XYZ file of C-alpha atoms in Angstrom:
432
model
C -78.135 -45.752 -198.827
C -80.942 -47.362 -201.096
C -82.185 -45.740 -204.067
C -85.916 -46.582 -204.533
C -88.274 -45.710 -207.256
C -91.800 -44.956 -206.184
C -94.557 -46.434 -208.819
C -97.986 -44.826 -208.979
C -99.707 -47.613 -207.014
C -103.801 -48.387 -208.407
C -105.445 -46.554 -206.519
C -109.001 -47.908 -207.699
C -110.529 -50.386 -209.805
C -110.736 -50.016 -213.365
C -107.925 -46.703 -212.830
C -105.317 -46.321 -215.502
C -104.172 -43.384 -214.872
C -103.837 -40.335 -212.640
C -103.364 -36.548 -212.532
C -100.581 -35.340 -210.744
C -102.233 -32.447 -208.232
C -99.950 -30.991 -205.673
C -96.282 -32.459 -204.358
C -96.097 -32.300 -200.298
C -92.327 -32.936 -200.304
C -89.502 -31.383 -202.773
C -86.322 -32.699 -203.916
C -83.671 -32.750 -200.583
C -86.305 -32.948 -198.177
C -85.881 -35.783 -195.487
C -89.637 -37.643 -194.723
C -90.296 -40.395 -192.464
C -92.626 -43.268 -193.320
C -96.460 -42.039 -193.807
C -95.576 -38.348 -194.149
C -97.567 -36.720 -196.758
C -96.469 -37.170 -199.977
C -98.792 -36.831 -203.163
C -102.024 -35.583 -203.800
C -103.584 -37.686 -207.099
C -106.545 -36.928 -208.645
C -108.536 -39.759 -211.250
C -111.793 -39.916 -212.262
C -113.157 -41.327 -209.120
C -111.514 -39.613 -206.092
C -109.004 -37.083 -205.317
C -106.170 -39.073 -203.004
C -103.407 -38.177 -200.862
C -101.083 -41.043 -200.930
C -98.260 -41.150 -197.925
C -94.936 -41.642 -198.051
C -93.596 -44.901 -198.233
C -90.011 -45.008 -196.336
C -88.225 -43.390 -194.635
C -85.268 -40.995 -196.053
C -84.670 -38.264 -198.792
C -86.483 -36.782 -201.326
C -83.762 -37.685 -204.534
C -86.112 -36.644 -207.403
C -89.811 -35.903 -208.436
C -90.143 -37.439 -211.852
C -93.476 -35.236 -212.957
C -94.633 -32.515 -211.828
C -98.134 -31.002 -211.226
C -101.146 -31.274 -213.586
C -99.469 -34.434 -215.648
C -101.091 -37.320 -216.293
C -99.428 -40.180 -214.868
C -99.684 -43.735 -216.264
C -100.371 -46.578 -213.290
C -97.172 -47.919 -212.266
C -95.469 -45.443 -213.988
C -92.172 -44.441 -211.347
C -92.924 -40.634 -210.174
C -90.348 -39.969 -207.885
C -86.950 -41.877 -206.076
C -86.354 -41.648 -202.626
C -82.802 -42.259 -201.107
C -83.203 -44.938 -197.881
C -81.167 -46.118 -195.138
C -81.618 -49.751 -195.420
C -82.758 -51.951 -198.238
C -86.045 -53.622 -197.517
C -88.467 -54.315 -199.670
C -91.120 -51.498 -200.681
C -94.164 -52.058 -198.504
C -97.419 -50.967 -200.657
C -98.540 -47.416 -200.434
C -101.622 -46.995 -199.012
C -103.901 -43.804 -200.727
C -106.133 -42.681 -198.780
C -109.612 -40.147 -199.998
C -109.657 -36.805 -199.594
C -112.124 -35.461 -201.747
C -114.141 -36.719 -204.873
C -115.865 -35.759 -207.943
C -118.221 -36.388 -211.292
C -120.268 -34.833 -213.939
C -121.811 -31.805 -214.305
C -123.284 -30.880 -213.297
C -123.314 -29.539 -212.883
C -124.333 -29.793 -213.085
C -124.579 -30.851 -214.422
C -123.273 -35.784 -213.713
C -122.462 -32.133 -214.845
C -124.313 -31.284 -214.909
C -121.623 -33.045 -215.015
C -122.049 -34.396 -216.209
C -120.499 -37.962 -216.248
C -118.609 -37.693 -215.174
C -117.565 -37.200 -211.930
C -117.461 -36.685 -212.668
C -119.516 -38.005 -213.818
C -117.577 -35.448 -211.476
C -117.847 -35.146 -211.802
C -119.490 -34.815 -212.845
C -120.732 -33.963 -214.116
C -118.991 -34.212 -214.676
C -117.224 -34.601 -213.129
C -119.511 -37.088 -211.805
C -117.737 -40.877 -210.839
C -119.779 -44.163 -212.647
C -118.771 -47.682 -212.989
C -119.770 -48.516 -215.686
C -116.863 -48.442 -218.811
C -117.036 -44.644 -220.255
C -116.649 -44.886 -223.995
C -115.314 -41.234 -224.429
C -112.364 -42.239 -222.547
C -109.053 -43.383 -224.641
C -106.096 -44.879 -222.519
C -102.771 -42.987 -223.739
C -99.496 -42.035 -221.758
C -99.091 -38.416 -221.154
C -96.279 -37.891 -223.867
C -98.553 -40.079 -226.907
C -101.681 -37.837 -225.905
C -98.951 -34.412 -226.551
C -97.377 -35.977 -229.557
C -100.844 -36.663 -231.021
C -102.302 -32.937 -230.036
C -99.013 -31.705 -232.065
C -99.559 -33.894 -234.616
C -103.196 -33.060 -234.776
C -104.307 -36.408 -234.445
C -107.943 -37.397 -232.826
C -106.886 -40.363 -230.285
C -110.861 -41.344 -230.855
C -109.987 -42.689 -234.908
C -107.038 -45.045 -233.478
C -106.994 -48.971 -232.529
C -104.836 -49.028 -229.147
C -102.627 -52.592 -229.544
C -100.919 -51.622 -226.095
C -101.971 -52.844 -222.380
C -106.103 -52.428 -222.169
C -105.881 -51.283 -225.180
C -104.310 -48.556 -224.792
C -102.233 -46.109 -228.043
C -99.012 -45.976 -227.912
C -96.755 -43.533 -230.284
C -95.938 -46.966 -232.558
C -99.429 -46.718 -233.066
C -99.713 -42.425 -234.067
C -97.160 -43.277 -236.411
C -99.080 -46.374 -237.683
C -101.555 -44.351 -238.112
C -99.963 -41.491 -240.122
C -98.253 -44.273 -242.331
C -101.600 -45.542 -243.533
C -102.236 -42.459 -244.415
C -104.702 -41.220 -241.257
C -106.590 -37.873 -241.586
C -106.077 -35.331 -239.110
C -108.635 -34.776 -236.507
C -111.346 -31.918 -237.185
C -111.884 -29.731 -234.486
C -116.010 -30.618 -234.137
C -117.905 -31.941 -231.987
C -118.845 -35.268 -230.859
C -120.019 -37.745 -233.972
C -123.267 -39.205 -234.126
C -121.831 -42.114 -232.137
C -121.593 -39.961 -229.004
C -117.772 -39.883 -228.847
C -116.665 -36.652 -227.660
C -113.415 -35.517 -229.672
C -110.194 -34.079 -229.353
C -109.638 -30.249 -229.884
C -106.473 -28.035 -230.713
C -105.357 -25.953 -227.796
C -105.561 -22.492 -228.394
C -102.996 -20.059 -226.845
C -104.040 -17.217 -224.856
C -101.795 -13.905 -225.654
C -100.857 -11.486 -222.027
C -103.242 -8.645 -223.014
C -102.842 -6.336 -219.470
C -102.231 -7.572 -215.834
C -103.408 -11.018 -215.085
C -102.926 -13.442 -212.941
C -102.648 -17.455 -214.447
C -103.730 -20.013 -212.277
C -102.840 -23.680 -212.907
C -105.713 -25.601 -214.569
C -105.341 -29.004 -213.009
C -107.298 -31.009 -210.072
C -110.469 -30.509 -209.386
C -111.347 -27.781 -211.710
C -109.841 -29.835 -214.875
C -112.051 -32.698 -213.928
C -115.062 -30.893 -213.533
C -114.330 -29.205 -217.139
C -113.307 -32.614 -218.522
C -116.951 -33.961 -217.188
C -119.058 -30.681 -218.748
C -117.428 -31.359 -222.193
C -118.195 -34.683 -222.665
C -121.745 -34.608 -221.275
C -122.194 -32.008 -223.844
C -120.514 -33.067 -226.882
C -121.975 -36.407 -226.157
C -125.737 -36.262 -224.670
C -127.893 -34.424 -227.130
C -129.465 -31.926 -224.124
C -133.108 -30.844 -224.591
C -134.478 -28.948 -221.838
C -138.029 -28.365 -220.398
C -139.156 -25.781 -217.875
C -142.403 -25.550 -215.852
C -143.321 -23.174 -212.997
C -144.627 -25.227 -210.328
C -147.479 -23.217 -207.363
C -146.334 -24.846 -204.552
C -148.414 -22.188 -201.829
C -149.527 -25.922 -199.625
C -146.011 -27.557 -200.036
C -144.304 -24.250 -198.352
C -147.148 -24.701 -195.625
C -146.228 -28.550 -195.001
C -142.179 -27.896 -195.395
C -142.600 -25.039 -192.529
C -144.829 -27.371 -190.014
C -142.084 -30.064 -190.639
C -139.270 -28.029 -190.100
C -140.407 -26.685 -187.081
C -141.217 -30.151 -185.676
C -138.026 -31.752 -186.137
C -135.200 -28.607 -185.778
C -134.985 -29.727 -182.241
C -134.192 -32.905 -183.216
C -131.241 -31.774 -185.040
C -132.937 -32.549 -188.723
C -133.376 -29.575 -191.432
C -136.452 -30.455 -193.563
C -135.685 -28.782 -196.809
C -138.309 -28.843 -199.847
C -135.033 -31.642 -201.385
C -137.002 -34.486 -199.991
C -140.325 -33.229 -201.162
C -139.280 -32.936 -204.678
C -136.905 -36.000 -204.279
C -139.715 -38.463 -203.727
C -142.061 -36.674 -206.378
C -139.164 -37.726 -209.106
C -139.119 -41.352 -207.845
C -143.373 -41.482 -208.392
C -142.903 -40.091 -211.906
C -140.027 -42.255 -212.643
C -142.336 -45.124 -211.973
C -144.736 -43.582 -214.503
C -141.745 -43.140 -217.092
C -138.850 -45.419 -216.609
C -136.571 -44.235 -218.827
C -136.094 -41.268 -217.163
C -134.213 -43.196 -214.741
C -131.977 -44.628 -217.111
C -128.716 -44.615 -219.134
C -127.023 -45.359 -222.527
C -123.837 -48.214 -222.724
C -122.558 -47.569 -225.207
C -120.067 -50.629 -225.082
C -123.133 -52.782 -225.704
C -125.400 -50.814 -227.334
C -128.040 -51.315 -224.487
C -130.364 -49.117 -222.608
C -129.442 -49.564 -218.946
C -133.157 -49.015 -217.595
C -132.555 -49.000 -213.675
C -135.038 -50.112 -210.488
C -132.784 -48.485 -208.410
C -133.322 -44.632 -207.213
C -129.805 -43.089 -206.397
C -129.886 -39.656 -206.683
C -126.918 -36.910 -207.097
C -127.091 -33.800 -205.233
C -125.023 -31.036 -206.694
C -122.983 -29.609 -204.169
C -120.916 -26.016 -204.365
C -117.977 -26.308 -202.472
C -114.775 -24.473 -202.144
C -112.740 -26.116 -203.930
C -115.524 -26.563 -206.889
C -118.775 -28.734 -207.430
C -119.389 -32.407 -206.133
C -122.112 -34.590 -206.684
C -122.490 -37.074 -203.389
C -125.207 -39.823 -203.757
C -128.024 -40.668 -201.356
C -128.940 -43.792 -202.468
C -132.321 -45.840 -202.084
C -134.254 -42.849 -202.640
C -137.740 -44.919 -203.149
C -136.983 -46.614 -199.385
C -136.548 -43.418 -197.473
C -139.194 -40.723 -195.561
C -139.378 -37.287 -196.024
C -137.270 -37.121 -192.722
C -134.714 -39.961 -193.732
C -133.817 -38.023 -196.784
C -133.506 -34.571 -195.228
C -130.771 -36.367 -192.937
C -129.248 -37.900 -195.716
C -128.700 -34.706 -197.633
C -127.704 -33.163 -194.433
C -125.176 -35.347 -193.908
C -123.285 -35.470 -197.650
C -123.383 -31.252 -197.192
C -121.392 -31.521 -194.146
C -119.275 -34.445 -195.641
C -118.755 -32.097 -198.811
C -117.505 -28.516 -196.983
C -115.521 -30.621 -194.896
C -113.654 -32.732 -197.883
C -114.532 -36.016 -196.333
C -116.648 -37.618 -198.911
C -115.619 -40.733 -200.080
C -115.667 -42.433 -203.097
C -118.680 -44.242 -202.434
C -120.832 -41.324 -201.607
C -120.107 -40.387 -205.520
C -120.779 -43.636 -207.248
C -123.687 -45.432 -208.551
C -126.341 -42.380 -208.735
C -129.041 -42.637 -211.599
C -130.499 -38.886 -211.373
C -129.014 -35.553 -209.939
C -130.555 -32.687 -208.759
C -128.867 -29.306 -208.857
C -130.281 -26.543 -206.276
C -129.330 -22.564 -206.992
C -132.591 -21.487 -205.138
C -130.753 -20.318 -202.699
C -128.375 -17.745 -204.887
C -131.664 -16.166 -207.399
C -132.457 -16.262 -210.820
C -135.281 -17.505 -212.459
C -134.040 -20.730 -213.813
C -131.263 -22.407 -215.970
C -130.889 -25.622 -217.934
C -128.600 -27.726 -216.104
C -125.783 -29.900 -217.895
C -126.599 -33.036 -217.736
C -124.491 -35.519 -215.253
C -123.500 -37.743 -218.088
C -124.212 -40.855 -218.001
C -127.288 -40.231 -216.611
C -129.998 -39.275 -218.985
C -131.751 -36.514 -217.582
C -130.831 -33.416 -214.255
C -133.491 -31.209 -212.564
C -132.896 -27.352 -211.160
C -134.511 -26.496 -208.280
C -134.929 -22.759 -207.923
C -136.493 -20.042 -205.820
C -139.639 -19.831 -204.548
C -140.797 -16.255 -205.178
C -144.362 -14.527 -203.884
C -146.382 -14.781 -206.871
C -149.876 -13.834 -208.182
C -151.746 -16.622 -208.670
C -155.437 -17.766 -209.269
C -156.987 -20.019 -206.612
C -159.821 -22.306 -207.261
C -162.481 -19.966 -206.827
C -161.009 -18.321 -209.722
C -159.663 -15.723 -207.319
C -155.893 -13.571 -208.023
C -154.429 -14.442 -205.067
C -151.004 -14.275 -203.900
C -148.997 -17.122 -204.089
C -145.493 -19.529 -203.702
C -144.275 -20.265 -207.374
C -140.783 -21.989 -208.424
C -139.303 -23.098 -211.476
C -138.653 -26.284 -211.758
C -135.874 -26.961 -214.937
C -135.408 -30.523 -216.705
C -132.466 -31.259 -219.108
C -132.727 -34.943 -220.938
C -130.613 -36.683 -223.192
C -132.813 -36.691 -226.356
C -131.238 -39.653 -227.608
C -132.697 -42.105 -224.751
C -135.723 -39.435 -223.492
C -138.320 -38.042 -225.746
C -139.247 -34.413 -225.168
C -143.036 -35.686 -224.774
C -141.700 -38.276 -222.385
C -140.057 -35.502 -220.434
C -143.004 -33.196 -219.963
C -145.605 -35.690 -219.312
C -142.760 -36.685 -216.308
C -142.432 -33.055 -215.052
C -146.569 -32.558 -215.250
C -146.464 -36.012 -212.173
C -143.891 -34.257 -210.583
C -145.940 -30.847 -211.086
C -148.837 -32.790 -210.156
C -147.374 -33.785 -206.943
C -145.508 -31.233 -206.134
C -148.935 -28.752 -205.612
C -150.913 -31.177 -203.701
C -148.257 -32.559 -201.415
C -150.385 -34.184 -198.776
C -150.466 -37.322 -201.472
C -146.897 -37.461 -201.036
C -147.414 -37.996 -197.401
C -149.980 -40.352 -197.950
C -147.323 -42.190 -200.559
C -149.828 -43.027 -203.332
C -150.067 -40.763 -206.665
């Protein structure tokens, strides 16, 4: 028998560590090559890694919920032969971001932001992320040290135990449990123990739920949220959408209100470009984007995900409706790929089918804005003749990062969106 150590593989560009979501094997179990082995979550995706060799599981070196650096040994397998180890092939199962919600939500951002937010996924570096091994993170918490205050000397700037000790030897101050500093970097907090008080159930806070929490916290402690709400008379839009829905029903395309709102948002962004931007804190540059990739915050049985529809400005109402439908299906089935969640520039979160008047969504960091779409209700409105009639009214709620976008800019942007949705014929004609 040969004993082989299995190391956590590099499962994505720029990924330095992953969280063990669940083991699909146990010590002593006989396994075959390509059997499901372990589920790992990163900032960009959840992947299922298969067993690399046939044999018997000798040892699992980490537990579910542990955060493990890439190339760390996570399991030991006894095999019959001693052939060189083949590379493990991770397969994408489900992804996350920001926020969102959302926010990324929001979602923030991430994700992350799957996720986001917030857990929302994005390509640029996350300035709030500190590379450190789980043991180093634990030690820092025990010593009440903020890892953001330490310049790491390990590979890729990773903070090591020696860096912690050197920081203490220099008389470094302990971290203060306060929100982010004005630089936009989120702080660490001392964990709080919750004492048992009666009948209760404890569920491990791991996997997608924890990634969403991280994305939401990063967004709230980094982006300076400002919210703006307006009511929209969508009486004409309801008529047009009802007709379009009937026309395309037999073609298998469900025409919803979101494609109209997405097109209105794009046209407004072309007048106010900073609404489609982000702040690169590593270079202190405002990145104004001339592509329009909109995330749609989607509620699933496993938590909030924010799949992205690309090139919104180049697609028709029907094409956008089809894309929304397909992403919703993939979200429900858990078949979203990493590419489905990357490079979003703006997020929409639709709570109209649930209820409520309006909400203030959390930004899907590092995006600068997110818009909540809410329920359409029959409401008395005053028509052009000054008469009070029954109309269809909905609220749109906009959250913006006030570090980057002024409140007046957000309000003017919303005015353009409102005007287009109240006269939707202009959307169909392709003009402002």
